Amino acid sequence: MADIFVDYDRKFTDWEINELIRRAVDTLSVMAQLNTAFQNLPGIEMAGYTTLTNTLKDLVKQLDDLIKEIKPILEQLDAQGHLLDVKNQAALKALRGLLQSSEQVDLLDQITGPTQQGGQTTPSNP
């Protein structure tokens, strides 16, 4: 399993999104301090601008909430992966000590890969 990766090329980094929001909040603050004529400029009406800014803030919060949900799952994956790794290593060591024939060594190769010279095996994922 690879590192966590979402197959999506973002147009803006998290930092850029936060900067866009910050800039919008500052702009809206200035517009609110000016008279009504400045709040209704074509294409940047304050009401629509505020809605768009709040929508983006909400999306950032939703993403943050998902990340908070994912973190405990990642921690569990690591913990369980460690336990399974320890169990795999113990099983390999026990099996290696019990081998009686070349046919059995061949079976062990299914886990570790081909046996090296001298009868030593190297696990593919130690």
mmCIF file of N, CA and C in Angstrom:
data_model
loop_
_atom_site.group_PDB
_atom_site.id
_atom_site.type_symbol
_atom_site.label_atom_id
_atom_site.label_comp_id
_atom_site.label_asym_id
_atom_site.label_seq_id
_atom_site.Cartn_x
_atom_site.Cartn_y
_atom_site.Cartn_z
ATOM 1 N N MET A 1 0.846 -1.167 0.000
ATOM 2 C CA MET A 1 0.000 0.000 0.000
ATOM 3 C C MET A 1 0.893 1.231 0.000
ATOM 4 N N ALA A 2 0.559 2.174 -0.820
ATOM 5 C CA ALA A 2 1.362 3.391 -0.937
ATOM 6 C C ALA A 2 0.939 4.411 0.109
ATOM 7 N N ASP A 3 1.715 5.468 0.195
ATOM 8 C CA ASP A 3 1.328 6.572 1.061
ATOM 9 C C ASP A 3 -0.019 7.101 0.601
ATOM 10 N N ILE A 4 -0.690 7.788 1.490
ATOM 11 C CA ILE A 4 -2.000 8.344 1.155
ATOM 12 C C ILE A 4 -1.840 9.366 0.045
ATOM 13 N N PHE A 5 -2.590 9.165 -1.012
ATOM 14 C CA PHE A 5 -2.514 10.041 -2.167
ATOM 15 C C PHE A 5 -3.888 10.100 -2.812
ATOM 16 N N VAL A 6 -4.328 11.293 -3.120
ATOM 17 C CA VAL A 6 -5.597 11.469 -3.822
ATOM 18 C C VAL A 6 -5.253 11.841 -5.254
ATOM 19 N N ASP A 7 -5.742 11.072 -6.202
ATOM 20 C CA ASP A 7 -5.425 11.303 -7.606
ATOM 21 C C ASP A 7 -6.214 12.507 -8.121
ATOM 22 N N TYR A 8 -5.689 13.671 -7.824
ATOM 23 C CA TYR A 8 -6.324 14.911 -8.246
ATOM 24 C C TYR A 8 -5.270 16.009 -8.226
ATOM 25 N N ASP A 9 -5.119 16.716 -9.323
ATOM 26 C CA ASP A 9 -4.173 17.824 -9.403
ATOM 27 C C ASP A 9 -4.886 19.108 -8.999
ATOM 28 N N ARG A 10 -4.575 19.564 -7.812
ATOM 29 C CA ARG A 10 -5.225 20.767 -7.294
ATOM 30 C C ARG A 10 -4.706 22.003 -8.000
ATOM 31 N N LYS A 11 -5.582 22.950 -8.205
ATOM 32 C CA LYS A 11 -5.214 24.231 -8.823
ATOM 33 C C LYS A 11 -4.580 25.154 -7.791
ATOM 34 N N PHE A 12 -4.972 24.989 -6.522
ATOM 35 C CA PHE A 12 -4.487 25.833 -5.435
ATOM 36 C C PHE A 12 -4.021 24.953 -4.284
ATOM 37 N N THR A 13 -2.906 25.308 -3.670
ATOM 38 C CA THR A 13 -2.453 24.605 -2.466
ATOM 39 C C THR A 13 -3.309 25.055 -1.290
ATOM 40 N N ASP A 14 -3.184 24.346 -0.169
ATOM 41 C CA ASP A 14 -3.907 24.757 1.035
ATOM 42 C C ASP A 14 -3.542 26.188 1.416
ATOM 43 N N TRP A 15 -2.257 26.497 1.352
ATOM 44 C CA TRP A 15 -1.797 27.843 1.689
ATOM 45 C C TRP A 15 -2.440 28.883 0.769
ATOM 46 N N GLU A 16 -2.484 28.597 -0.524
ATOM 47 C CA GLU A 16 -3.084 29.539 -1.474
ATOM 48 C C GLU A 16 -4.577 29.735 -1.209
ATOM 49 N N ILE A 17 -5.270 28.651 -0.894
ATOM 50 C CA ILE A 17 -6.696 28.758 -0.579
ATOM 51 C C ILE A 17 -6.894 29.651 0.645
ATOM 52 N N ASN A 18 -6.081 29.420 1.681
ATOM 53 C CA ASN A 18 -6.199 30.241 2.886
ATOM 54 C C ASN A 18 -5.873 31.707 2.599
ATOM 55 N N GLU A 19 -4.942 31.963 1.718
ATOM 56 C CA GLU A 19 -4.623 33.337 1.321
ATOM 57 C C GLU A 19 -5.781 33.967 0.548
ATOM 58 N N LEU A 20 -6.409 33.196 -0.322
ATOM 59 C CA LEU A 20 -7.577 33.701 -1.050
ATOM 60 C C LEU A 20 -8.692 34.093 -0.079
ATOM 61 N N ILE A 21 -8.924 33.250 0.895
ATOM 62 C CA ILE A 21 -9.955 33.541 1.889
ATOM 63 C C ILE A 21 -9.584 34.789 2.688
ATOM 64 N N ARG A 22 -8.346 34.844 3.146
ATOM 65 C CA ARG A 22 -7.889 36.004 3.917
ATOM 66 C C ARG A 22 -8.068 37.289 3.122
ATOM 67 N N ARG A 23 -7.671 37.255 1.861
ATOM 68 C CA ARG A 23 -7.790 38.429 1.007
ATOM 69 C C ARG A 23 -9.260 38.818 0.798
ATOM 70 N N ALA A 24 -10.105 37.822 0.620
ATOM 71 C CA ALA A 24 -11.537 38.088 0.433
ATOM 72 C C ALA A 24 -12.135 38.700 1.692
ATOM 73 N N VAL A 25 -11.777 38.166 2.855
ATOM 74 C CA VAL A 25 -12.286 38.710 4.114
ATOM 75 C C VAL A 25 -11.837 40.164 4.277
ATOM 76 N N ASP A 26 -10.576 40.440 3.967
ATOM 77 C CA ASP A 26 -10.071 41.820 4.051
ATOM 78 C C ASP A 26 -10.807 42.731 3.074
ATOM 79 N N THR A 27 -11.017 42.244 1.865
ATOM 80 C CA THR A 27 -11.726 43.045 0.849
ATOM 81 C C THR A 27 -13.155 43.310 1.281
ATOM 82 N N LEU A 28 -13.817 42.304 1.791
ATOM 83 C CA LEU A 28 -15.196 42.474 2.258
ATOM 84 C C LEU A 28 -15.266 43.460 3.421
ATOM 85 N N SER A 29 -14.263 43.431 4.274
ATOM 86 C CA SER A 29 -14.219 44.379 5.390
ATOM 87 C C SER A 29 -14.114 45.806 4.882
ATOM 88 N N VAL A 30 -13.256 46.001 3.882
ATOM 89 C CA VAL A 30 -13.113 47.341 3.294
ATOM 90 C C VAL A 30 -14.423 47.757 2.635
ATOM 91 N N MET A 31 -15.031 46.850 1.874
ATOM 92 C CA MET A 31 -16.289 47.164 1.195
ATOM 93 C C MET A 31 -17.379 47.530 2.203
ATOM 94 N N ALA A 32 -17.399 46.819 3.345
ATOM 95 C CA ALA A 32 -18.411 47.098 4.366
ATOM 96 C C ALA A 32 -18.225 48.490 4.965
ATOM 97 N N GLN A 33 -16.986 48.951 5.008
ATOM 98 C CA GLN A 33 -16.709 50.270 5.574
ATOM 99 C C GLN A 33 -17.003 51.404 4.586
ATOM 100 N N LEU A 34 -17.073 51.063 3.314
ATOM 101 C CA LEU A 34 -17.395 52.062 2.292
ATOM 102 C C LEU A 34 -18.908 52.171 2.144
ATOM 103 N N ASN A 35 -19.327 53.107 1.362
ATOM 104 C CA ASN A 35 -20.784 53.268 1.220
ATOM 105 C C ASN A 35 -21.387 52.201 0.322
ATOM 106 N N THR A 36 -22.670 52.173 0.238
ATOM 107 C CA THR A 36 -23.423 51.157 -0.488
ATOM 108 C C THR A 36 -23.032 51.065 -1.950
ATOM 109 N N ALA A 37 -22.650 52.159 -2.558
ATOM 110 C CA ALA A 37 -22.269 52.133 -3.978
ATOM 111 C C ALA A 37 -21.105 51.176 -4.216
ATOM 112 N N PHE A 38 -20.184 51.098 -3.274
ATOM 113 C CA PHE A 38 -19.028 50.210 -3.431
ATOM 114 C C PHE A 38 -19.397 48.753 -3.145
ATOM 115 N N GLN A 39 -20.515 48.528 -2.493
ATOM 116 C CA GLN A 39 -20.946 47.178 -2.157
ATOM 117 C C GLN A 39 -21.751 46.530 -3.281
ATOM 118 N N ASN A 40 -22.065 47.304 -4.303
ATOM 119 C CA ASN A 40 -22.878 46.793 -5.406
ATOM 120 C C ASN A 40 -22.197 46.954 -6.758
ATOM 121 N N LEU A 41 -20.889 46.938 -6.777
ATOM 122 C CA LEU A 41 -20.166 47.046 -8.045
ATOM 123 C C LEU A 41 -20.449 45.808 -8.893
ATOM 124 N N PRO A 42 -20.701 46.001 -10.198
ATOM 125 C CA PRO A 42 -21.023 44.858 -11.074
ATOM 126 C C PRO A 42 -19.936 43.776 -11.026
ATOM 127 N N GLY A 43 -20.367 42.550 -10.827
ATOM 128 C CA GLY A 43 -19.456 41.406 -10.817
ATOM 129 C C GLY A 43 -18.818 41.130 -9.466
ATOM 130 N N ILE A 44 -18.834 42.112 -8.580
ATOM 131 C CA ILE A 44 -18.256 41.887 -7.246
ATOM 132 C C ILE A 44 -19.194 42.385 -6.149
ATOM 133 N N GLU A 45 -20.474 42.190 -6.375
ATOM 134 C CA GLU A 45 -21.450 42.592 -5.374
ATOM 135 C C GLU A 45 -21.107 41.919 -4.050
ATOM 136 N N MET A 46 -21.232 42.672 -2.992
ATOM 137 C CA MET A 46 -20.819 42.201 -1.678
ATOM 138 C C MET A 46 -21.555 40.933 -1.255
ATOM 139 N N ALA A 47 -22.838 40.828 -1.532
ATOM 140 C CA ALA A 47 -23.610 39.648 -1.111
ATOM 141 C C ALA A 47 -23.068 38.372 -1.764
ATOM 142 N N GLY A 48 -22.854 38.401 -3.069
ATOM 143 C CA GLY A 48 -22.323 37.237 -3.770
ATOM 144 C C GLY A 48 -20.894 36.925 -3.365
ATOM 145 N N TYR A 49 -20.118 37.975 -3.154
ATOM 146 C CA TYR A 49 -18.722 37.849 -2.724
ATOM 147 C C TYR A 49 -18.673 37.173 -1.350
ATOM 148 N N THR A 50 -19.555 37.597 -0.465
ATOM 149 C CA THR A 50 -19.618 37.014 0.879
ATOM 150 C C THR A 50 -20.016 35.543 0.803
ATOM 151 N N THR A 51 -20.998 35.237 -0.018
ATOM 152 C CA THR A 51 -21.458 33.853 -0.167
ATOM 153 C C THR A 51 -20.328 32.971 -0.684
ATOM 154 N N LEU A 52 -19.615 33.441 -1.691
ATOM 155 C CA LEU A 52 -18.507 32.665 -2.253
ATOM 156 C C LEU A 52 -17.400 32.459 -1.221
ATOM 157 N N THR A 53 -17.090 33.505 -0.477
ATOM 158 C CA THR A 53 -16.063 33.406 0.568
ATOM 159 C C THR A 53 -16.482 32.399 1.636
ATOM 160 N N ASN A 54 -17.721 32.470 2.076
ATOM 161 C CA ASN A 54 -18.208 31.547 3.106
ATOM 162 C C ASN A 54 -18.263 30.106 2.608
ATOM 163 N N THR A 55 -18.608 29.930 1.338
ATOM 164 C CA THR A 55 -18.618 28.591 0.749
ATOM 165 C C THR A 55 -17.217 27.987 0.784
ATOM 166 N N LEU A 56 -16.224 28.773 0.412
ATOM 167 C CA LEU A 56 -14.850 28.287 0.427
ATOM 168 C C LEU A 56 -14.396 27.989 1.857
ATOM 169 N N LYS A 57 -14.748 28.835 2.802
ATOM 170 C CA LYS A 57 -14.420 28.577 4.214
ATOM 171 C C LYS A 57 -15.040 27.253 4.669
ATOM 172 N N ASP A 58 -16.298 27.035 4.301
ATOM 173 C CA ASP A 58 -16.989 25.800 4.680
ATOM 174 C C ASP A 58 -16.309 24.569 4.081
ATOM 175 N N LEU A 59 -15.873 24.678 2.835
ATOM 176 C CA LEU A 59 -15.192 23.555 2.191
ATOM 177 C C LEU A 59 -13.865 23.247 2.880
ATOM 178 N N VAL A 60 -13.141 24.269 3.273
ATOM 179 C CA VAL A 60 -11.881 24.068 4.001
ATOM 180 C C VAL A 60 -12.166 23.356 5.325
ATOM 181 N N LYS A 61 -13.206 23.762 6.010
ATOM 182 C CA LYS A 61 -13.577 23.116 7.269
ATOM 183 C C LYS A 61 -13.961 21.655 7.034
ATOM 184 N N GLN A 62 -14.723 21.394 5.977
ATOM 185 C CA GLN A 62 -15.104 20.011 5.663
ATOM 186 C C GLN A 62 -13.867 19.149 5.427
ATOM 187 N N LEU A 63 -12.900 19.693 4.693
ATOM 188 C CA LEU A 63 -11.665 18.953 4.433
ATOM 189 C C LEU A 63 -10.896 18.718 5.727
ATOM 190 N N ASP A 64 -10.802 19.741 6.559
ATOM 191 C CA ASP A 64 -10.122 19.588 7.850
ATOM 192 C C ASP A 64 -10.801 18.511 8.699
ATOM 193 N N ASP A 65 -12.127 18.504 8.703
ATOM 194 C CA ASP A 65 -12.870 17.496 9.462
ATOM 195 C C ASP A 65 -12.592 16.089 8.941
ATOM 196 N N LEU A 66 -12.523 15.939 7.606
ATOM 197 C CA LEU A 66 -12.212 14.622 7.029
ATOM 198 C C LEU A 66 -10.810 14.164 7.412
ATOM 199 N N ILE A 67 -9.877 15.083 7.396
ATOM 200 C CA ILE A 67 -8.500 14.747 7.781
ATOM 201 C C ILE A 67 -8.471 14.275 9.228
ATOM 202 N N LYS A 68 -9.249 14.936 10.092
ATOM 203 C CA LYS A 68 -9.315 14.524 11.497
ATOM 204 C C LYS A 68 -9.925 13.126 11.625
ATOM 205 N N GLU A 69 -10.845 12.778 10.745
ATOM 206 C CA GLU A 69 -11.437 11.437 10.764
ATOM 207 C C GLU A 69 -10.458 10.392 10.243
ATOM 208 N N ILE A 70 -9.656 10.763 9.263
ATOM 209 C CA ILE A 70 -8.726 9.828 8.632
ATOM 210 C C ILE A 70 -7.537 9.519 9.542
ATOM 211 N N LYS A 71 -7.078 10.493 10.314
ATOM 212 C CA LYS A 71 -5.877 10.307 11.130
ATOM 213 C C LYS A 71 -5.962 9.090 12.053
ATOM 214 N N PRO A 72 -7.052 8.898 12.811
ATOM 215 C CA PRO A 72 -7.112 7.701 13.662
ATOM 216 C C PRO A 72 -7.069 6.394 12.869
ATOM 217 N N ILE A 73 -7.628 6.399 11.677
ATOM 218 C CA ILE A 73 -7.584 5.199 10.830
ATOM 219 C C ILE A 73 -6.150 4.928 10.397
ATOM 220 N N LEU A 74 -5.419 5.985 10.035
ATOM 221 C CA LEU A 74 -4.013 5.817 9.664
ATOM 222 C C LEU A 74 -3.198 5.292 10.844
ATOM 223 N N GLU A 75 -3.482 5.799 12.035
ATOM 224 C CA GLU A 75 -2.782 5.322 13.229
ATOM 225 C C GLU A 75 -3.082 3.841 13.470
ATOM 226 N N GLN A 76 -4.343 3.427 13.264
ATOM 227 C CA GLN A 76 -4.705 2.015 13.418
ATOM 228 C C GLN A 76 -4.020 1.148 12.363
ATOM 229 N N LEU A 77 -3.940 1.669 11.124
ATOM 230 C CA LEU A 77 -3.230 0.934 10.067
ATOM 231 C C LEU A 77 -1.782 0.696 10.475
ATOM 232 N N ASP A 78 -1.125 1.725 10.985
ATOM 233 C CA ASP A 78 0.266 1.582 11.416
ATOM 234 C C ASP A 78 0.402 0.587 12.566
ATOM 235 N N ALA A 79 -0.486 0.685 13.553
ATOM 236 C CA ALA A 79 -0.419 -0.215 14.710
ATOM 237 C C ALA A 79 -0.654 -1.669 14.289
ATOM 238 N N GLN A 80 -1.695 -1.901 13.494
ATOM 239 C CA GLN A 80 -2.000 -3.257 13.043
ATOM 240 C C GLN A 80 -0.918 -3.769 12.095
ATOM 241 N N GLY A 81 -0.401 -2.879 11.250
ATOM 242 C CA GLY A 81 0.683 -3.264 10.355
ATOM 243 C C GLY A 81 1.909 -3.707 11.131
ATOM 244 N N HIS A 82 2.219 -2.999 12.214
ATOM 245 C CA HIS A 82 3.359 -3.376 13.056
ATOM 246 C C HIS A 82 3.136 -4.764 13.659
ATOM 247 N N LEU A 83 1.931 -4.987 14.193
ATOM 248 C CA LEU A 83 1.635 -6.295 14.781
ATOM 249 C C LEU A 83 1.770 -7.420 13.757
ATOM 250 N N LEU A 84 1.267 -7.178 12.544
ATOM 251 C CA LEU A 84 1.357 -8.198 11.502
ATOM 252 C C LEU A 84 2.801 -8.392 11.050
ATOM 253 N N ASP A 85 3.578 -7.329 10.999
ATOM 254 C CA ASP A 85 4.984 -7.431 10.634
ATOM 255 C C ASP A 85 5.733 -8.308 11.636
ATOM 256 N N VAL A 86 5.490 -8.074 12.922
ATOM 257 C CA VAL A 86 6.124 -8.878 13.965
ATOM 258 C C VAL A 86 5.709 -10.348 13.826
ATOM 259 N N LYS A 87 4.428 -10.573 13.586
ATOM 260 C CA LYS A 87 3.927 -11.949 13.439
ATOM 261 C C LYS A 87 4.553 -12.607 12.200
ATOM 262 N N ASN A 88 4.632 -11.866 11.080
ATOM 263 C CA ASN A 88 5.257 -12.411 9.865
ATOM 264 C C ASN A 88 6.703 -12.807 10.126
ATOM 265 N N GLN A 89 7.444 -11.954 10.808
ATOM 266 C CA GLN A 89 8.855 -12.245 11.085
ATOM 267 C C GLN A 89 8.997 -13.464 11.995
ATOM 268 N N ALA A 90 8.136 -13.561 13.010
ATOM 269 C CA ALA A 90 8.185 -14.717 13.918
ATOM 270 C C ALA A 90 7.846 -15.998 13.168
ATOM 271 N N ALA A 91 6.849 -15.953 12.305
ATOM 272 C CA ALA A 91 6.461 -17.137 11.532
ATOM 273 C C ALA A 91 7.594 -17.558 10.604
ATOM 274 N N LEU A 92 8.222 -16.604 9.944
ATOM 275 C CA LEU A 92 9.323 -16.911 9.035
ATOM 276 C C LEU A 92 10.482 -17.549 9.789
ATOM 277 N N LYS A 93 10.808 -16.988 10.941
ATOM 278 C CA LYS A 93 11.910 -17.530 11.751
ATOM 279 C C LYS A 93 11.583 -18.957 12.208
ATOM 280 N N ALA A 94 10.367 -19.174 12.671
ATOM 281 C CA ALA A 94 9.964 -20.506 13.133
ATOM 282 C C ALA A 94 9.986 -21.505 11.981
ATOM 283 N N LEU A 95 9.422 -21.096 10.845
ATOM 284 C CA LEU A 95 9.397 -22.004 9.693
ATOM 285 C C LEU A 95 10.806 -22.323 9.220
ATOM 286 N N ARG A 96 11.669 -21.322 9.168
ATOM 287 C CA ARG A 96 13.035 -21.536 8.714
ATOM 288 C C ARG A 96 13.739 -22.564 9.608
ATOM 289 N N GLY A 97 13.487 -22.500 10.915
ATOM 290 C CA GLY A 97 14.111 -23.431 11.857
ATOM 291 C C GLY A 97 13.579 -24.852 11.750
ATOM 292 N N LEU A 98 12.412 -25.018 11.158
ATOM 293 C CA LEU A 98 11.795 -26.345 11.068
ATOM 294 C C LEU A 98 11.981 -27.034 9.727
ATOM 295 N N LEU A 99 12.602 -26.355 8.771
ATOM 296 C CA LEU A 99 12.733 -26.926 7.427
ATOM 297 C C LEU A 99 13.552 -28.207 7.445
ATOM 298 N N GLN A 100 13.061 -29.235 6.734
ATOM 299 C CA GLN A 100 13.715 -30.545 6.698
ATOM 300 C C GLN A 100 14.203 -30.924 5.298
ATOM 301 N N SER A 101 13.610 -30.342 4.252
ATOM 302 C CA SER A 101 13.953 -30.795 2.900
ATOM 303 C C SER A 101 14.008 -29.608 1.944
ATOM 304 N N SER A 102 14.564 -29.881 0.761
ATOM 305 C CA SER A 102 14.637 -28.814 -0.251
ATOM 306 C C SER A 102 13.244 -28.417 -0.734
ATOM 307 N N GLU A 103 12.305 -29.364 -0.717
ATOM 308 C CA GLU A 103 10.930 -29.032 -1.094
ATOM 309 C C GLU A 103 10.333 -28.018 -0.113
ATOM 310 N N GLN A 104 10.665 -28.178 1.146
ATOM 311 C CA GLN A 104 10.182 -27.229 2.156
ATOM 312 C C GLN A 104 10.840 -25.860 1.978
ATOM 313 N N VAL A 105 12.120 -25.870 1.612
ATOM 314 C CA VAL A 105 12.812 -24.598 1.355
ATOM 315 C C VAL A 105 12.144 -23.901 0.180
ATOM 316 N N ASP A 106 11.772 -24.673 -0.835
ATOM 317 C CA ASP A 106 11.073 -24.091 -1.986
ATOM 318 C C ASP A 106 9.762 -23.437 -1.562
ATOM 319 N N LEU A 107 9.054 -24.066 -0.627
ATOM 320 C CA LEU A 107 7.819 -23.469 -0.112
ATOM 321 C C LEU A 107 8.118 -22.154 0.616
ATOM 322 N N LEU A 108 9.188 -22.148 1.397
ATOM 323 C CA LEU A 108 9.566 -20.932 2.115
ATOM 324 C C LEU A 108 9.925 -19.819 1.140
ATOM 325 N N ASP A 109 10.471 -20.193 -0.011
ATOM 326 C CA ASP A 109 10.811 -19.185 -1.028
ATOM 327 C C ASP A 109 9.583 -18.417 -1.506
ATOM 328 N N GLN A 110 8.413 -19.007 -1.363
ATOM 329 C CA GLN A 110 7.194 -18.279 -1.719
ATOM 330 C C GLN A 110 7.012 -17.054 -0.827
ATOM 331 N N ILE A 111 7.536 -17.107 0.376
ATOM 332 C CA ILE A 111 7.439 -15.987 1.314
ATOM 333 C C ILE A 111 8.606 -15.032 1.131
ATOM 334 N N THR A 112 9.807 -15.592 1.035
ATOM 335 C CA THR A 112 11.016 -14.766 1.113
ATOM 336 C C THR A 112 11.660 -14.463 -0.225
ATOM 337 N N GLY A 113 11.328 -15.204 -1.261
ATOM 338 C CA GLY A 113 12.062 -15.118 -2.508
ATOM 339 C C GLY A 113 13.100 -16.229 -2.527
ATOM 340 N N PRO A 114 13.860 -16.352 -3.611
ATOM 341 C CA PRO A 114 14.822 -17.460 -3.739
ATOM 342 C C PRO A 114 15.845 -17.476 -2.605
ATOM 343 N N THR A 115 16.237 -18.694 -2.220
ATOM 344 C CA THR A 115 17.248 -18.877 -1.191
ATOM 345 C C THR A 115 18.605 -18.462 -1.734
ATOM 346 N N GLN A 116 19.366 -17.727 -0.925
ATOM 347 C CA GLN A 116 20.707 -17.308 -1.328
ATOM 348 C C GLN A 116 21.683 -18.453 -1.108
ATOM 349 N N GLN A 117 22.895 -18.298 -1.676
ATOM 350 C CA GLN A 117 23.923 -19.326 -1.505
ATOM 351 C C GLN A 117 24.198 -19.533 -0.025
ATOM 352 N N GLY A 118 24.499 -20.722 0.348
ATOM 353 C CA GLY A 118 24.791 -21.029 1.734
ATOM 354 C C GLY A 118 23.544 -21.343 2.528
ATOM 355 N N GLY A 119 22.385 -21.420 1.846
ATOM 356 C CA GLY A 119 21.166 -21.790 2.524
ATOM 357 C C GLY A 119 20.496 -20.666 3.303
ATOM 358 N N GLN A 120 21.042 -19.455 3.225
ATOM 359 C CA GLN A 120 20.451 -18.319 3.928
ATOM 360 C C GLN A 120 19.333 -17.726 3.089
ATOM 361 N N THR A 121 18.249 -17.381 3.709
ATOM 362 C CA THR A 121 17.162 -16.738 2.996
ATOM 363 C C THR A 121 17.057 -15.297 3.458
ATOM 364 N N THR A 122 16.625 -14.452 2.553
ATOM 365 C CA THR A 122 16.423 -13.051 2.884
ATOM 366 C C THR A 122 14.982 -12.697 2.611
ATOM 367 N N PRO A 123 14.255 -12.264 3.614
ATOM 368 C CA PRO A 123 12.857 -11.885 3.377
ATOM 369 C C PRO A 123 12.778 -10.727 2.396
ATOM 370 N N SER A 124 11.742 -10.768 1.551
ATOM 371 C CA SER A 124 11.582 -9.669 0.584
ATOM 372 C C SER A 124 11.179 -8.379 1.271
ATOM 373 N N ASN A 125 10.495 -8.477 2.404
ATOM 374 C CA ASN A 125 10.150 -7.304 3.216
ATOM 375 C C ASN A 125 10.500 -7.615 4.652
ATOM 376 N N PRO A 126 11.753 -7.373 5.036
ATOM 377 C CA PRO A 126 12.172 -7.750 6.393
ATOM 378 C C PRO A 126 11.383 -7.001 7.441
#
